[in-house]
XYZ file of C-alpha atoms in Angstrom:
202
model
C -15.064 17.902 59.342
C -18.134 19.222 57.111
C -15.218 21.072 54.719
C -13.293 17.742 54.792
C -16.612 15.961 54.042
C -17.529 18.477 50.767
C -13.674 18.260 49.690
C -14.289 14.261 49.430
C -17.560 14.566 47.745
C -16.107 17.126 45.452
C -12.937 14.738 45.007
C -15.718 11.807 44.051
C -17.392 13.990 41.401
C -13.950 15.171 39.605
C -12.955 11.588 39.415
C -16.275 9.782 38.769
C -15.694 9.002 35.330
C -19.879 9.097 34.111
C -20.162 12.407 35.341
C -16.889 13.812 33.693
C -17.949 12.032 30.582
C -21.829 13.718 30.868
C -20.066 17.203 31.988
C -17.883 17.035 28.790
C -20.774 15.758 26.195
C -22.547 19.003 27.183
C -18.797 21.025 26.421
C -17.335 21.407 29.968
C -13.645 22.061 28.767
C -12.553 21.174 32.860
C -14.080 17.724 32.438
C -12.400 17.694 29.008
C -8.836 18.737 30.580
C -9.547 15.852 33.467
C -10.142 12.903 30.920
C -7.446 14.554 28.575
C -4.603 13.970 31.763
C -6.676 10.359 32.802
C -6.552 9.083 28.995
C -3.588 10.410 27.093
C -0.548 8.472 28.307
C -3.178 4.998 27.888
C -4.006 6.185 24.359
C -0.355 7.583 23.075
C 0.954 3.721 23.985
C -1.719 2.707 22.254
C -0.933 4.698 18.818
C 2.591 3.505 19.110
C 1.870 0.129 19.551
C 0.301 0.890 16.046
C 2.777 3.584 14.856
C 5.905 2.629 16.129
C 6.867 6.130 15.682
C 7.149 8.611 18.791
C 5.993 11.735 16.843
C 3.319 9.889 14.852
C 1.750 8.494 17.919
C 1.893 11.584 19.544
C 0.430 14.160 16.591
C -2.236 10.627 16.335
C -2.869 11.259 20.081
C -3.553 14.957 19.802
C -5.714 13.771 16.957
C -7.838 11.772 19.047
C -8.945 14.538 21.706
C -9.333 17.159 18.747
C -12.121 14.478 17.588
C -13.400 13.593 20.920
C -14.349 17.350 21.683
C -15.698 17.872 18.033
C -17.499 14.201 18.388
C -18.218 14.924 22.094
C -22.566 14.967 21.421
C -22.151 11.867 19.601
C -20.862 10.185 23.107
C -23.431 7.571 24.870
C -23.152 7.823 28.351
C -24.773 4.516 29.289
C -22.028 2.535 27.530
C -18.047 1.999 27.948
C -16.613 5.611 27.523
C -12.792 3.575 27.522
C -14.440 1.781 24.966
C -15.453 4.268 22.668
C -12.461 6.322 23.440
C -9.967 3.279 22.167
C -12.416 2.466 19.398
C -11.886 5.670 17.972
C -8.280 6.048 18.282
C -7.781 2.842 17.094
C -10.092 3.645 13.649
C -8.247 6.974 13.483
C -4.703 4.969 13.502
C -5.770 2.011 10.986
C -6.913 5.055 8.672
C -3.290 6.734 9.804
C -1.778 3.560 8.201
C -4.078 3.273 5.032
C -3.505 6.646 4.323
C 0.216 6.450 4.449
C 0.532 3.374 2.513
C -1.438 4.834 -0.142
C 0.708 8.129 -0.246
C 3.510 5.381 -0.391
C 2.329 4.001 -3.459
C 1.426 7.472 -5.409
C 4.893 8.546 -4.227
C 6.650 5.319 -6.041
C 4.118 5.405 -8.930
C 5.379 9.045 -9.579
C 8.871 8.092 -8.981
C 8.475 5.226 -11.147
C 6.312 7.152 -14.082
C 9.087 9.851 -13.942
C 12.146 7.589 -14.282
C 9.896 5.657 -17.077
C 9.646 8.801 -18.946
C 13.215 9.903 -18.345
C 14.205 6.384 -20.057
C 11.625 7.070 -23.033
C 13.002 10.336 -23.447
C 16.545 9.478 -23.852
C 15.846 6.703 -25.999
C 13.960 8.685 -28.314
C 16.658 11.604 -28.149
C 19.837 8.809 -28.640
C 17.710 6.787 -31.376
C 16.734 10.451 -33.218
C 21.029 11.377 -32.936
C 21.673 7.892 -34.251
C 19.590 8.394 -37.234
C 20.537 11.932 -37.962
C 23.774 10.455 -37.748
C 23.380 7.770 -39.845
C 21.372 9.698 -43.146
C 24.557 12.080 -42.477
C 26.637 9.380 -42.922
C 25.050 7.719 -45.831
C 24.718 11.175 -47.491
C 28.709 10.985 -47.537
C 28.827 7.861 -49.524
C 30.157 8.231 -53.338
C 26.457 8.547 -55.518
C 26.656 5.321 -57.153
C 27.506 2.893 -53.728
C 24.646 5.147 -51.423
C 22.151 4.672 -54.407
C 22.662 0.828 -54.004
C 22.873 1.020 -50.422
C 19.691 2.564 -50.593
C 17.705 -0.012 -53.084
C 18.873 -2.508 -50.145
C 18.118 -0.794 -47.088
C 15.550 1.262 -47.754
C 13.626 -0.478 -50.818
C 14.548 -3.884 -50.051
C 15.548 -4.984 -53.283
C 17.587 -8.094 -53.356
C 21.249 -8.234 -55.080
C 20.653 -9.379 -58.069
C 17.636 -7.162 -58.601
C 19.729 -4.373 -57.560
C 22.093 -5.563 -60.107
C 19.793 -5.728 -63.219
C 18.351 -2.472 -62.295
C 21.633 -0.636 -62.241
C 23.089 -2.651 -64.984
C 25.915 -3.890 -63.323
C 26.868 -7.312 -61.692
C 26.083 -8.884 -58.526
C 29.500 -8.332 -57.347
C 29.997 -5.200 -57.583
C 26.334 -4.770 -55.737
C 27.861 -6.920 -52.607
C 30.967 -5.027 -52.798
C 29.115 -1.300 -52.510
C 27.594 -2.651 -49.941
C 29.771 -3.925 -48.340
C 32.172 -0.716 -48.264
C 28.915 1.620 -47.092
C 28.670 -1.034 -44.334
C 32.146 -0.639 -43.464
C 32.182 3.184 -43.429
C 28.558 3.868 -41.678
C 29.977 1.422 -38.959
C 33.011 3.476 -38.338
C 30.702 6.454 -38.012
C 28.714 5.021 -35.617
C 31.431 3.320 -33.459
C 29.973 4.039 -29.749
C 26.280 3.409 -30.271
C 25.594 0.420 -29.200
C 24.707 -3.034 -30.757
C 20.990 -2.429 -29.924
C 21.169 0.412 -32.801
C 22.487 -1.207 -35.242
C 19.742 -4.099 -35.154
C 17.444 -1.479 -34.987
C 18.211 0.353 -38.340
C 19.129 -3.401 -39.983
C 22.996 -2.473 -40.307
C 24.010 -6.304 -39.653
């Protein structure tokens, strides 16, 4: 009877949730192992209703007691330890999200920053080709049609001022032109349209 009457009372004090929650605050790792097995199925549903993620919820979880043994002084036993226990976990998970959204959004800046540069890079590489290409190109044309291809493009002299200058007529300036155009275009066939606005070919 007596060892039945101490077994209760020591029942009563194991499961007496102040005294487990006083016995842990001043590091009792039992009392710690006893609210660890009362508490952890309660607060790994609660994570996933957060997380919806098994293995998030449960590394969250894990989380949780790790803090409530390191925060375990901090604990006031005159108020709601369920309380403070969910309060926690559910800072710990809104931080869980935050965190991941903002690792998110580095992730796809990088992603986006890298496939920006990529594009920059190629365009600079297939506009510096084209215009290799192109003063290749023009340095093929007979002297007298690239030096009035070149009064037009690159000086921007008009025909007829092209004309005077060279002493010949207007006609013959259009029809230099005209022929360089022809045979620059042929040696660019496969760039696209975009290049050819770009170095004022049309």
């Amino acid at each position: 009877m007596l060892s039945d009457h101490f077994g209760s009372s020591k029942s009563k004090i194991l499961t007496d949730e102040k005294t487990l929650v006083k016995a842990l605050k001043n590091g009792d790792k039992v009392a710690f192992e006893k609210i660890f097995q009362i508490y952890h199925k309660q607060l790994y549903l609660f994570c996933y209703s957060f997380l919806n993620q098994k293995e998030d919820a449960e590394n969250l979880t894990q989380d949780v007691f790790v803090k409530l043994w390191v925060k375990r002084a901090a604990i006031d036993c005159e108020k709601s330890f369920s309380g403070f226990l969910f309060t926690m976990t559910k800072n710990l998970a809104l931080n869980y999200i935050r965190k991941t959204i903002y690792q998110q959004i580095y992730v796809n800046q990088m992603l986006n920053n890298s496939l920006e540069d990529r594009c920059q890079t190629d365009k600079q590489i297939s506009y510096n080709e084209i215009k290799s290409r192109l003063n290749d190109l023009i340095n093929q044309l007979p002297l007298k049609r690239k030096e009035i291809f070149l009064l037009s493009r690159e000086h921007g002299l008009s025909q007829k001022e092209i004309a005077e200058q060279m002493g010949v007529s207007i006609h013959t300036v259009e029809s230099q032109i005209s022929k360089a155009l022809k045979f620059i275009r042929k040696g660019l066939k496969g760039f696209t349209l975009l290049f050819f606005l770009l170095i004022n070919l049309i």
